[in-house]
Amino acid sequence: MSEVNELVKSRLNALEEIKKLGINPYPHRFDVTVNSADAVSGFKDPADEAEAEEQKKNMVAVAGRIMAIRKMGKASFCHIKDDMGRIQIYIRQNDVGEENYKLFKLLDIGDIIGVNGFVFRTKMGEVSIHANSVTLLTKTIQPLPVVKEEVTESGEKIVHDAFADVELRYRQRYIDLIVNEGVKETFVKRTKIIQSIKRTLENYNFFEVETPTLQSIYGGANAKPFVTHHNALNLPLYLRISNELYLKRLVVGGFNRVYEFVRDFRNEGIDRTHNPEFTQVEWYQAYGDYFDSMNLFEEVVEQACISVNGSTKAEYQGVEIDFKRPWKRLKMTDAISETCGIDVLNMSKADIIKFMKDKGIEFDPKISHSKGLVISALFEAACEDSLVQPTFVMDHPIDSTPLCKPLREYSMQQLEEMKNDPEQVIFVERFEPYINKWELGNSYTELNDPVLQRSLLEQQVERGRGGEEETHPLDEDFLRAIEIGMPPTTGVGLGVDRLVMLLTNSATIRDVLFFPLMRPQ
């Protein structure tokens, strides 16, 4: 710490010296005419001396942060980094003048400068800027971690003094982006993935909308909300856990194809694939079903992979994943049969629970009142780890969601009979896409029967009163919208953060969030 304090003191002294020169160390603007990448790629070696002299007249202006500096007598070098890369700057006192060179000698790694000059190639073969003037744009006070690279005789690259402390990188992402190559590229790819998803949806005439983040009644998912309070209205409010119910209201209102990228908030745990604040995209298509959503989901993800990796394949933590369509489609009960060797449809709830206990599979005893929820718990515990390549797990128990249509193969009479038999499980037209053992999204053939919708939501309320924590509250306005009439509709939610993790080979969700939630220091 004392070493850092001495460096800060030295920089503050340099700042005072710069001010004594009559120079404003924090000017208002600088006219940039070219970035580092274009300066390098656009340079052509002159054919002769006459052409070389002519090139010196082509003045450019670049700006960036000093990342390396080599101060010598009357000629020095530095490397600056801008948003497109790095470029070397050659500064000679005879060209910039004594006062300007004196300024340069007071600069440090991390300072931001503007340079006017011409592009040339040094004797060492590096395309550089020969400076005619240097302008200080920002004098920094805190020193940057200086990352040094050494290349051994065998060609191995050794990094010294890397800014590698994971927690510090997340807390000080601004430094992480400056000094660690590759971090910025992850976030550039994130934006390209989002842009690709939007292009694919808009190619199918989906319309982007916005819905409320603050909601008086939360819903659309089974999750714990964050609670806040609006003082003027004296009203409790919730940060949204999902935008589903609002997007369905828009379908009722006549927007047949809508999508929204949202920040959702769930007051739950933090781990490698979960953050309390996360991004997802949801889209809804009137007059379609979950087969339409499967087809579009795999196209959306395939195109996103191509947009950032140039092919349908991506490597994640040493495993190659192929996103090429079509993906495998597997019923939940068939997945259990393949993994566990049992047929849950012909087993009683008690037998399934016994099987799980015999195998040491833990589950929440609060769900044991429902055979469907027990089946879902068995699938999650026993089957998810086998789902590495893209797979749609279809046809879930109705107990898992109150917002989805039962399978179309059931007759109305069958549904009535099955509702009264606790050993009969009604399955719904729901799928979850799994990749790398992760659930990447959720989709339904949406329930638009207002009578059944009300009944299922009321059942969730009763389950909540019985102690089940993650259930839907009753949203009367949403029920009113369904009673007004929603056409046959299918909807999808896709976890953007997890998709970005997969397509950028990022080990944790915190690597794909600029500013993940951290415990206060």
Short mmCIF file of C-alpha atoms in Angstrom, two decimals:
data_model
loop_
_atom_site.label_atom_id
_atom_site.label_comp_id
_atom_site.label_asym_id
_atom_site.label_seq_id
_atom_site.Cartn_x
_atom_site.Cartn_y
_atom_site.Cartn_z
CA MET A 1 0.00 0.00 0.00
CA SER A 2 2.86 2.41 0.82
CA GLU A 3 4.29 1.79 -2.67
CA VAL A 4 0.95 2.74 -4.23
CA ASN A 5 0.76 5.85 -2.05
CA GLU A 6 4.22 6.90 -3.26
CA LEU A 7 3.15 6.43 -6.86
CA VAL A 8 0.03 8.52 -6.26
CA LYS A 9 2.17 11.20 -4.62
CA SER A 10 4.54 11.17 -7.59
CA ARG A 11 1.65 11.59 -10.03
CA LEU A 12 0.19 14.44 -8.00
CA ASN A 13 3.58 16.16 -8.11
CA ALA A 14 3.68 15.67 -11.89
CA LEU A 15 0.19 17.12 -12.12
CA GLU A 16 1.35 20.28 -10.34
CA GLU A 17 4.37 20.56 -12.65
CA ILE A 18 2.08 20.29 -15.68
CA LYS A 19 -0.12 23.07 -14.34
CA LYS A 20 3.00 25.23 -13.79
CA LEU A 21 3.70 24.84 -17.51
CA GLY A 22 0.37 26.55 -18.12
CA ILE A 23 -1.21 23.36 -19.48
CA ASN A 24 -4.77 22.29 -18.64
CA PRO A 25 -4.43 18.57 -17.77
CA TYR A 26 -8.17 18.01 -18.38
CA PRO A 27 -9.15 19.80 -21.63
CA HIS A 28 -12.68 19.67 -23.01
CA ARG A 29 -12.21 17.80 -26.31
CA PHE A 30 -9.84 16.50 -28.97
CA ASP A 31 -10.53 15.93 -32.67
CA VAL A 32 -9.72 12.29 -33.52
CA THR A 33 -9.45 11.51 -37.23
CA VAL A 34 -8.39 7.85 -37.19
CA ASN A 35 -8.28 4.89 -34.80
CA SER A 36 -5.26 2.70 -34.19
CA ALA A 37 -6.49 -0.23 -36.28
CA ASP A 38 -7.28 1.90 -39.34
CA ALA A 39 -3.98 3.74 -39.02
CA VAL A 40 -2.06 0.46 -39.11
CA SER A 41 -4.15 -1.30 -41.78
CA GLY A 42 -4.28 1.77 -44.02
CA PHE A 43 -0.53 2.32 -44.14
CA LYS A 44 1.34 1.39 -47.31
CA ASP A 45 5.10 1.36 -47.51
CA PRO A 46 6.32 4.14 -49.82
CA ALA A 47 7.85 3.14 -53.14
CA ASP A 48 10.58 5.79 -52.96
CA GLU A 49 11.81 8.80 -50.99
CA ALA A 50 9.51 11.19 -52.83
CA GLU A 51 6.48 9.14 -51.83
CA ALA A 52 7.79 8.93 -48.27
CA GLU A 53 8.06 12.73 -48.12
CA GLU A 54 4.53 13.02 -49.48
CA GLN A 55 3.20 10.65 -46.78
CA LYS A 56 4.54 12.99 -44.09
CA LYS A 57 1.99 15.57 -45.24
CA ASN A 58 -0.91 13.19 -44.49
CA MET A 59 -1.49 14.20 -40.91
CA VAL A 60 -3.65 12.08 -38.60
CA ALA A 61 -4.90 12.54 -35.05
CA VAL A 62 -5.19 9.58 -32.68
CA ALA A 63 -6.05 9.41 -28.99
CA GLY A 64 -5.76 6.75 -26.34
CA ARG A 65 -4.36 5.61 -23.01
CA ILE A 66 -0.62 5.16 -22.53
CA MET A 67 0.01 1.46 -21.91
CA ALA A 68 3.81 1.44 -22.19
CA ILE A 69 6.34 4.24 -22.17
CA ARG A 70 10.06 4.41 -22.86
CA LYS A 71 11.53 7.83 -22.04
CA MET A 72 14.99 8.57 -23.44
CA GLY A 73 17.03 11.68 -24.08
CA LYS A 74 15.55 13.71 -26.89
CA ALA A 75 13.49 10.93 -28.50
CA SER A 76 11.06 8.56 -26.80
CA PHE A 77 8.43 5.93 -27.52
CA CYS A 78 5.10 4.99 -26.02
CA HIS A 79 2.20 2.71 -26.89
CA ILE A 80 -1.35 4.00 -26.62
CA LYS A 81 -4.53 1.94 -26.55
CA ASP A 82 -7.84 3.09 -28.00
CA ASP A 83 -11.12 1.27 -28.55
CA MET A 84 -9.74 -0.61 -31.56
CA GLY A 85 -6.29 -1.67 -30.40
CA ARG A 86 -2.80 -0.30 -29.82
CA ILE A 87 -0.32 1.76 -31.79
CA GLN A 88 3.21 2.96 -31.12
CA ILE A 89 4.00 6.68 -30.89
CA TYR A 90 7.43 8.11 -31.68
CA ILE A 91 8.11 11.49 -30.05
CA ARG A 92 11.18 13.57 -30.85
CA GLN A 93 11.98 16.88 -29.17
CA ASN A 94 13.08 18.48 -32.45
CA ASP A 95 9.61 17.76 -33.93
CA VAL A 96 7.27 18.55 -31.03
CA GLY A 97 9.29 21.35 -29.47
CA GLU A 98 10.99 21.68 -26.10
CA GLU A 99 7.88 22.63 -24.11
CA ASN A 100 5.78 19.78 -25.58
CA TYR A 101 8.58 17.29 -24.98
CA LYS A 102 8.88 18.51 -21.38
CA LEU A 103 5.16 17.73 -21.01
CA PHE A 104 5.69 14.23 -22.38
CA LYS A 105 8.44 13.57 -19.85
CA LEU A 106 5.86 14.26 -17.07
CA LEU A 107 3.43 11.64 -18.37
CA ASP A 108 2.83 8.17 -16.88
CA ILE A 109 1.33 4.84 -17.90
CA GLY A 110 -2.43 5.24 -17.76
CA ASP A 111 -2.53 8.89 -18.87
CA ILE A 112 -4.72 9.65 -21.87
CA ILE A 113 -3.19 11.66 -24.71
CA GLY A 114 -3.98 12.91 -28.17
CA VAL A 115 -1.30 12.78 -30.86
CA ASN A 116 -1.04 14.64 -34.17
CA GLY A 117 1.45 13.27 -36.66
CA PHE A 118 1.97 11.03 -39.68
CA VAL A 119 2.04 7.27 -40.05
CA PHE A 120 5.35 5.59 -40.85
CA ARG A 121 7.20 2.34 -40.33
CA THR A 122 10.12 2.24 -37.88
CA LYS A 123 13.46 0.58 -38.59
CA MET A 124 12.21 -2.30 -36.43
CA GLY A 125 9.29 -2.75 -38.82
CA GLU A 126 6.45 -1.46 -36.58
CA VAL A 127 3.81 0.83 -38.07
CA SER A 128 3.75 3.88 -35.78
CA ILE A 129 2.76 7.52 -35.49
CA HIS A 130 5.55 10.07 -35.80
CA ALA A 131 4.31 12.81 -33.48
CA ASN A 132 4.26 16.49 -34.41
CA SER A 133 2.47 17.35 -31.16
CA VAL A 134 1.24 15.62 -28.01
CA THR A 135 -1.83 16.83 -26.12
CA LEU A 136 -2.54 15.71 -22.56
CA LEU A 137 -6.24 14.84 -22.34
CA THR A 138 -6.41 13.23 -18.87
CA LYS A 139 -3.72 13.07 -16.19
CA THR A 140 -4.39 10.01 -14.04
CA ILE A 141 -3.77 9.82 -10.30
CA GLN A 142 -4.13 6.09 -9.58
CA PRO A 143 -1.49 3.83 -11.19
CA LEU A 144 -2.58 0.97 -13.42
CA PRO A 145 -1.37 -2.57 -12.76
CA VAL A 146 1.51 -3.00 -15.20
CA VAL A 147 1.14 -6.32 -16.98
CA LYS A 148 4.44 -7.50 -18.44
CA GLU A 149 4.81 -10.31 -20.96
CA GLU A 150 7.89 -12.43 -21.51
CA VAL A 151 8.34 -14.82 -24.43
CA THR A 152 10.68 -17.71 -23.72
CA GLU A 153 13.02 -19.28 -26.25
CA SER A 154 10.45 -22.03 -26.80
CA GLY A 155 7.82 -19.44 -27.66
CA GLU A 156 5.88 -19.75 -24.39
CA LYS A 157 4.30 -16.49 -23.20
CA ILE A 158 4.73 -15.74 -19.50
CA VAL A 159 2.66 -12.95 -17.93
CA HIS A 160 4.06 -11.09 -14.92
CA ASP A 161 2.07 -8.95 -12.46
CA ALA A 162 -1.26 -9.71 -14.13
CA PHE A 163 -4.42 -8.10 -12.82
CA ALA A 164 -5.76 -11.56 -12.08
CA ASP A 165 -7.52 -11.44 -8.72
CA VAL A 166 -11.02 -12.52 -9.74
CA GLU A 167 -12.95 -10.57 -7.12
CA LEU A 168 -10.92 -7.43 -7.76
CA ARG A 169 -11.50 -7.76 -11.51
CA TYR A 170 -15.27 -7.84 -10.99
CA ARG A 171 -15.20 -4.93 -8.52
CA GLN A 172 -12.93 -2.80 -10.71
CA ARG A 173 -14.14 -3.83 -14.16
CA TYR A 174 -12.83 -0.55 -15.62
CA ILE A 175 -9.27 -1.67 -14.84
CA ASP A 176 -10.00 -5.22 -16.00
CA LEU A 177 -11.12 -3.87 -19.40
CA ILE A 178 -7.99 -1.73 -19.72
CA VAL A 179 -5.28 -4.21 -18.81
CA ASN A 180 -6.65 -7.68 -19.57
CA GLU A 181 -6.79 -8.47 -23.26
CA GLY A 182 -9.85 -10.47 -24.27
CA VAL A 183 -12.21 -9.12 -21.60
CA LYS A 184 -13.54 -6.41 -23.87
CA GLU A 185 -14.00 -8.92 -26.69
CA THR A 186 -16.38 -10.94 -24.52
CA PHE A 187 -18.63 -7.91 -24.14
CA VAL A 188 -18.34 -7.01 -27.82
CA LYS A 189 -19.55 -10.53 -28.58
CA ARG A 190 -22.37 -10.11 -26.07
CA THR A 191 -23.65 -7.12 -28.02
CA LYS A 192 -23.30 -9.00 -31.32
CA ILE A 193 -25.32 -11.91 -29.87
CA ILE A 194 -28.12 -9.56 -28.81
CA GLN A 195 -28.07 -7.86 -32.22
CA SER A 196 -28.25 -11.26 -33.93
CA ILE A 197 -31.25 -12.32 -31.84
CA LYS A 198 -33.03 -9.09 -32.72
CA ARG A 199 -32.30 -9.56 -36.44
CA THR A 200 -33.64 -13.10 -36.44
CA LEU A 201 -36.84 -12.14 -34.61
CA GLU A 202 -37.42 -9.09 -36.76
CA ASN A 203 -36.95 -11.20 -39.90
CA TYR A 204 -40.13 -12.95 -38.72
CA ASN A 205 -41.92 -9.62 -38.12
CA PHE A 206 -41.60 -9.54 -34.35
CA PHE A 207 -42.07 -6.09 -32.85
CA GLU A 208 -39.89 -4.84 -29.97
CA VAL A 209 -41.79 -3.44 -26.96
CA GLU A 210 -41.20 -2.30 -23.38
CA THR A 211 -43.12 -3.35 -20.28
CA PRO A 212 -42.91 -2.28 -16.60
CA THR A 213 -39.98 -3.15 -14.37
CA LEU A 214 -41.86 -2.04 -11.23
CA GLN A 215 -44.98 -4.16 -10.82
CA SER A 216 -47.72 -4.11 -8.21
CA ILE A 217 -48.23 -7.86 -8.72
CA TYR A 218 -45.32 -10.02 -9.83
CA GLY A 219 -45.79 -13.13 -11.94
CA GLY A 220 -44.79 -15.11 -15.00
CA ALA A 221 -42.30 -17.34 -13.19
CA ASN A 222 -41.83 -19.26 -9.95
CA ALA A 223 -39.36 -17.07 -8.08
CA LYS A 224 -38.94 -14.84 -5.04
CA PRO A 225 -39.21 -11.13 -5.87
CA PHE A 226 -37.38 -8.07 -4.58
CA VAL A 227 -39.80 -5.85 -2.68
CA THR A 228 -39.76 -2.06 -2.64
CA HIS A 229 -42.16 0.77 -1.78
CA HIS A 230 -43.52 3.77 -3.67
CA ASN A 231 -43.84 6.64 -1.20
CA ALA A 232 -46.20 8.92 -3.13
CA LEU A 233 -48.78 6.18 -3.68
CA ASN A 234 -47.97 4.38 -0.40
CA LEU A 235 -47.83 1.24 -2.49
CA PRO A 236 -45.71 -1.92 -2.17
CA LEU A 237 -44.04 -2.77 -5.49
CA TYR A 238 -41.93 -5.62 -6.86
CA LEU A 239 -39.05 -5.68 -9.28
CA ARG A 240 -40.23 -7.91 -12.09
CA ILE A 241 -39.30 -11.56 -12.10
CA SER A 242 -40.67 -11.90 -15.66
CA ASN A 243 -42.38 -9.80 -18.30
CA GLU A 244 -44.58 -12.67 -19.51
CA LEU A 245 -47.96 -11.50 -18.25
CA TYR A 246 -47.55 -8.03 -19.74
CA LEU A 247 -46.47 -9.37 -23.14
CA LYS A 248 -49.56 -11.59 -23.17
CA ARG A 249 -51.70 -8.53 -22.47
CA LEU A 250 -50.21 -7.00 -25.63
CA VAL A 251 -51.09 -10.13 -27.62
CA VAL A 252 -54.65 -9.75 -26.33
CA GLY A 253 -54.52 -6.13 -27.48
CA GLY A 254 -53.61 -7.09 -31.04
CA PHE A 255 -49.80 -7.18 -31.17
CA ASN A 256 -49.47 -10.63 -32.71
CA ARG A 257 -45.67 -10.91 -32.53
CA VAL A 258 -43.81 -9.10 -29.76
CA TYR A 259 -40.43 -9.41 -28.07
CA GLU A 260 -38.58 -7.64 -25.27
CA PHE A 261 -35.08 -7.74 -23.85
CA VAL A 262 -35.44 -7.23 -20.10
CA ARG A 263 -33.53 -7.09 -16.87
CA ASP A 264 -35.29 -9.46 -14.49
CA PHE A 265 -34.70 -9.63 -10.75
CA ARG A 266 -35.03 -12.71 -8.55
CA ASN A 267 -34.21 -12.68 -4.86
CA GLU A 268 -32.37 -15.96 -4.90
CA GLY A 269 -28.89 -17.41 -4.60
CA ILE A 270 -25.73 -16.53 -6.50
CA ASP A 271 -23.64 -19.19 -8.19
CA ARG A 272 -21.78 -19.88 -11.43
CA THR A 273 -24.90 -19.54 -13.59
CA HIS A 274 -27.16 -17.36 -11.40
CA ASN A 275 -27.10 -13.65 -10.64
CA PRO A 276 -30.01 -11.86 -8.89
CA GLU A 277 -30.17 -9.39 -11.79
CA PHE A 278 -30.03 -10.97 -15.23
CA THR A 279 -31.03 -10.46 -18.86
CA GLN A 280 -33.47 -12.47 -20.85
CA VAL A 281 -35.43 -12.04 -24.05
CA GLU A 282 -39.05 -13.16 -24.26
CA TRP A 283 -41.11 -13.36 -27.44
CA TYR A 284 -44.74 -14.24 -28.10
CA GLN A 285 -46.33 -15.39 -31.35
CA ALA A 286 -50.08 -15.43 -31.86
CA TYR A 287 -51.55 -18.41 -33.75
CA GLY A 288 -48.49 -20.57 -33.08
CA ASP A 289 -47.65 -23.44 -30.71
CA TYR A 290 -44.59 -24.75 -28.92
CA PHE A 291 -43.36 -26.52 -32.06
CA ASP A 292 -43.14 -23.10 -33.76
CA SER A 293 -41.19 -21.85 -30.75
CA MET A 294 -38.80 -24.80 -30.88
CA ASN A 295 -38.05 -24.10 -34.53
CA LEU A 296 -37.47 -20.40 -33.92
CA PHE A 297 -35.49 -20.94 -30.71
CA GLU A 298 -32.94 -23.20 -32.38
CA GLU A 299 -32.64 -20.77 -35.31
CA VAL A 300 -32.12 -17.81 -32.96
CA VAL A 301 -29.31 -19.61 -31.10
CA GLU A 302 -27.72 -21.11 -34.22
CA GLN A 303 -27.54 -17.69 -35.88
CA ALA A 304 -26.15 -16.09 -32.72
CA CYS A 305 -23.36 -18.68 -32.66
CA ILE A 306 -22.53 -18.05 -36.31
CA SER A 307 -22.49 -14.29 -35.74
CA VAL A 308 -19.72 -14.48 -33.11
CA ASN A 309 -17.87 -17.70 -33.96
CA GLY A 310 -18.27 -17.99 -37.72
CA SER A 311 -19.77 -21.48 -37.52
CA THR A 312 -22.45 -23.45 -35.70
CA LYS A 313 -19.84 -24.93 -33.35
CA ALA A 314 -18.36 -23.47 -30.20
CA GLU A 315 -16.01 -24.89 -27.59
CA TYR A 316 -17.08 -24.52 -23.98
CA GLN A 317 -14.56 -25.43 -21.28
CA GLY A 318 -13.00 -28.13 -23.45
CA VAL A 319 -16.26 -29.54 -24.84
CA GLU A 320 -17.33 -28.86 -28.43
CA ILE A 321 -21.01 -27.99 -28.73
CA ASP A 322 -22.76 -27.99 -32.09
CA PHE A 323 -25.76 -25.64 -32.31
CA LYS A 324 -26.69 -26.70 -35.82
CA ARG A 325 -30.40 -27.33 -36.37
CA PRO A 326 -32.40 -29.48 -35.84
CA TRP A 327 -31.84 -30.20 -32.14
CA LYS A 328 -32.78 -33.37 -30.31
CA ARG A 329 -36.34 -33.43 -28.89
CA LEU A 330 -37.02 -35.56 -25.83
CA LYS A 331 -40.06 -35.97 -23.60
CA MET A 332 -39.36 -35.54 -19.89
CA THR A 333 -40.68 -39.01 -19.08
CA ASP A 334 -38.49 -40.54 -21.82
CA ALA A 335 -35.45 -38.73 -20.44
CA ILE A 336 -36.15 -40.29 -17.02
CA SER A 337 -36.62 -43.69 -18.62
CA GLU A 338 -33.31 -43.43 -20.50
CA THR A 339 -31.36 -42.27 -17.45
CA CYS A 340 -33.03 -44.13 -14.58
CA GLY A 341 -34.51 -47.15 -16.34
CA ILE A 342 -37.99 -46.62 -14.87
CA ASP A 343 -41.41 -45.76 -16.30
CA VAL A 344 -42.81 -43.07 -14.02
CA LEU A 345 -46.15 -43.10 -15.86
CA ASN A 346 -46.83 -46.59 -14.56
CA MET A 347 -45.52 -45.98 -11.06
CA SER A 348 -47.36 -44.54 -8.10
CA LYS A 349 -46.18 -41.35 -6.48
CA ALA A 350 -45.08 -43.36 -3.46
CA ASP A 351 -43.01 -45.71 -5.64
CA ILE A 352 -41.26 -42.77 -7.33
CA ILE A 353 -40.45 -41.21 -3.95
CA LYS A 354 -39.14 -44.57 -2.72
CA PHE A 355 -36.95 -44.87 -5.83
CA MET A 356 -35.51 -41.41 -5.18
CA LYS A 357 -34.82 -42.18 -1.53
CA ASP A 358 -33.19 -45.50 -2.44
CA LYS A 359 -30.92 -43.68 -4.91
CA GLY A 360 -30.11 -40.93 -2.41
CA ILE A 361 -31.84 -38.27 -4.51
CA GLU A 362 -32.83 -35.35 -2.33
CA PHE A 363 -35.93 -33.28 -2.94
CA ASP A 364 -38.05 -30.72 -1.13
CA PRO A 365 -40.65 -32.64 0.94
CA LYS A 366 -43.09 -29.75 0.42
CA ILE A 367 -43.63 -30.88 -3.18
CA SER A 368 -44.45 -34.48 -2.31
CA HIS A 369 -48.20 -33.77 -2.39
CA SER A 370 -47.98 -33.72 -6.18
CA LYS A 371 -46.90 -36.63 -8.36
CA GLY A 372 -46.15 -34.21 -11.19
CA LEU A 373 -43.76 -32.14 -9.09
CA VAL A 374 -42.05 -35.30 -7.86
CA ILE A 375 -41.49 -36.34 -11.49
CA SER A 376 -40.04 -32.89 -12.26
CA ALA A 377 -37.73 -33.13 -9.25
CA LEU A 378 -36.51 -36.57 -10.35
CA PHE A 379 -35.78 -35.27 -13.85
CA GLU A 380 -33.80 -32.30 -12.54
CA ALA A 381 -31.76 -34.44 -10.16
CA ALA A 382 -31.09 -37.41 -12.42
CA CYS A 383 -31.21 -36.25 -16.04
CA GLU A 384 -29.87 -32.73 -16.45
CA ASP A 385 -26.21 -33.75 -16.28
CA SER A 386 -26.60 -35.91 -19.39
CA LEU A 387 -27.91 -33.06 -21.55
CA VAL A 388 -24.74 -31.58 -23.03
CA GLN A 389 -25.59 -31.15 -26.72
CA PRO A 390 -28.64 -28.94 -27.49
CA THR A 391 -31.82 -30.79 -26.50
CA PHE A 392 -35.44 -29.75 -26.10
CA VAL A 393 -36.99 -31.45 -23.06
CA MET A 394 -40.70 -31.49 -23.81
CA ASP A 395 -44.04 -32.16 -22.13
CA HIS A 396 -43.75 -31.23 -18.45
CA PRO A 397 -46.26 -31.94 -15.66
CA ILE A 398 -48.96 -29.28 -15.37
CA ASP A 399 -48.03 -28.77 -11.71
CA SER A 400 -44.82 -27.05 -12.85
CA THR A 401 -46.64 -24.11 -14.44
CA PRO A 402 -50.15 -22.64 -14.37
CA LEU A 403 -49.68 -20.81 -17.70
CA CYS A 404 -49.45 -23.63 -20.24
CA LYS A 405 -51.91 -25.68 -22.31
CA PRO A 406 -52.34 -29.40 -21.66
CA LEU A 407 -51.19 -31.72 -24.44
CA ARG A 408 -53.57 -31.58 -27.38
CA GLU A 409 -54.01 -35.36 -27.27
CA TYR A 410 -56.21 -35.10 -24.14
CA SER A 411 -59.94 -34.87 -24.65
CA MET A 412 -61.96 -32.53 -22.44
CA GLN A 413 -63.48 -35.57 -20.73
CA GLN A 414 -60.03 -37.07 -20.03
CA LEU A 415 -58.83 -33.85 -18.45
CA GLU A 416 -61.85 -33.74 -16.14
CA GLU A 417 -61.31 -37.36 -15.08
CA MET A 418 -57.54 -36.93 -14.59
CA LYS A 419 -57.96 -33.81 -12.46
CA ASN A 420 -59.76 -35.87 -9.83
CA ASP A 421 -57.17 -38.67 -9.73
CA PRO A 422 -53.99 -37.76 -7.81
CA GLU A 423 -52.09 -40.64 -9.44
CA GLN A 424 -52.78 -39.27 -12.93
CA VAL A 425 -50.39 -36.60 -14.23
CA ILE A 426 -51.52 -34.09 -16.82
CA PHE A 427 -48.68 -33.04 -19.08
CA VAL A 428 -48.51 -29.68 -20.83
CA GLU A 429 -47.02 -28.35 -24.06
CA ARG A 430 -43.93 -26.93 -22.47
CA PHE A 431 -40.28 -27.32 -23.40
CA GLU A 432 -37.01 -26.32 -21.83
CA PRO A 433 -33.87 -26.18 -24.00
CA TYR A 434 -30.83 -27.75 -22.35
CA ILE A 435 -27.23 -27.14 -23.40
CA ASN A 436 -24.10 -28.02 -21.42
CA LYS A 437 -26.38 -29.43 -18.66
CA TRP A 438 -28.01 -26.01 -18.23
CA GLU A 439 -31.56 -24.95 -18.77
CA LEU A 440 -31.27 -22.12 -21.29
CA GLY A 441 -34.89 -21.05 -21.50
CA ASN A 442 -38.55 -21.95 -21.24
CA SER A 443 -41.48 -22.09 -23.65
CA TYR A 444 -45.17 -22.94 -23.72
CA THR A 445 -48.13 -23.33 -25.91
CA GLU A 446 -49.77 -20.62 -23.85
CA LEU A 447 -52.94 -21.32 -21.90
CA ASN A 448 -55.80 -19.13 -23.14
CA ASP A 449 -58.73 -20.94 -21.49
CA PRO A 450 -59.81 -18.32 -18.90
CA VAL A 451 -61.68 -20.78 -16.69
CA LEU A 452 -58.78 -23.23 -16.49
CA GLN A 453 -56.31 -20.35 -16.15
CA ARG A 454 -58.15 -19.01 -13.10
CA SER A 455 -58.38 -22.47 -11.55
CA LEU A 456 -54.64 -23.14 -11.95
CA LEU A 457 -53.61 -19.75 -10.57
CA GLU A 458 -55.94 -20.23 -7.60
CA GLN A 459 -54.33 -23.63 -6.97
CA GLN A 460 -50.91 -21.91 -6.92
CA VAL A 461 -52.19 -19.44 -4.34
CA GLU A 462 -53.36 -22.34 -2.17
CA ARG A 463 -50.01 -24.06 -2.54
CA GLY A 464 -48.33 -20.84 -1.43
CA ARG A 465 -50.53 -20.74 1.64
CA GLY A 466 -49.48 -24.31 2.28
CA GLY A 467 -45.84 -23.31 2.51
CA GLU A 468 -44.56 -23.60 -1.06
CA GLU A 469 -42.41 -20.49 -1.50
CA GLU A 470 -42.13 -19.95 -5.26
CA THR A 471 -45.72 -19.70 -6.48
CA HIS A 472 -47.66 -17.15 -8.53
CA PRO A 473 -49.85 -14.57 -6.81
CA LEU A 474 -53.30 -14.06 -8.29
CA ASP A 475 -53.31 -11.29 -10.90
CA GLU A 476 -56.94 -10.34 -11.52
CA ASP A 477 -56.08 -7.89 -14.28
CA PHE A 478 -54.20 -10.59 -16.18
CA LEU A 479 -57.16 -12.94 -15.78
CA ARG A 480 -59.43 -10.18 -17.09
CA ALA A 481 -57.20 -9.88 -20.16
CA ILE A 482 -57.44 -13.63 -20.82
CA GLU A 483 -61.22 -13.39 -20.40
CA ILE A 484 -61.25 -10.65 -23.07
CA GLY A 485 -59.72 -13.30 -25.31
CA MET A 486 -56.16 -14.24 -26.27
CA PRO A 487 -55.69 -16.09 -29.57
CA PRO A 488 -53.76 -19.38 -29.63
CA THR A 489 -50.25 -18.23 -28.71
CA THR A 490 -46.78 -19.56 -28.03
CA GLY A 491 -44.16 -17.81 -25.93
CA VAL A 492 -40.46 -18.19 -25.19
CA GLY A 493 -38.01 -16.95 -22.57
CA LEU A 494 -34.28 -17.23 -23.38
CA GLY A 495 -31.54 -16.61 -20.81
CA VAL A 496 -29.19 -14.20 -22.56
CA ASP A 497 -26.40 -14.35 -19.96
CA ARG A 498 -26.09 -18.13 -20.14
CA LEU A 499 -26.12 -18.05 -23.93
CA VAL A 500 -23.32 -15.48 -23.90
CA MET A 501 -21.38 -17.70 -21.48
CA LEU A 502 -21.66 -20.62 -23.88
CA LEU A 503 -20.73 -18.68 -27.00
CA THR A 504 -17.76 -16.87 -25.40
CA ASN A 505 -16.39 -19.80 -23.37
CA SER A 506 -16.88 -17.87 -20.12
CA ALA A 507 -16.65 -19.98 -16.98
CA THR A 508 -19.06 -17.95 -14.84
CA ILE A 509 -21.97 -15.58 -15.34
CA ARG A 510 -19.91 -12.84 -13.68
CA ASP A 511 -17.55 -12.93 -16.66
CA VAL A 512 -20.35 -11.79 -18.99
CA LEU A 513 -21.82 -9.08 -16.75
CA PHE A 514 -20.02 -5.75 -16.69
CA PHE A 515 -20.86 -5.16 -13.04
CA PRO A 516 -22.05 -8.33 -11.24
CA LEU A 517 -23.54 -8.02 -7.78
CA MET A 518 -20.81 -8.20 -5.13
CA ARG A 519 -20.84 -8.21 -1.35
CA PRO A 520 -19.81 -4.76 -0.06
CA GLN A 521 -16.16 -4.53 0.95
#
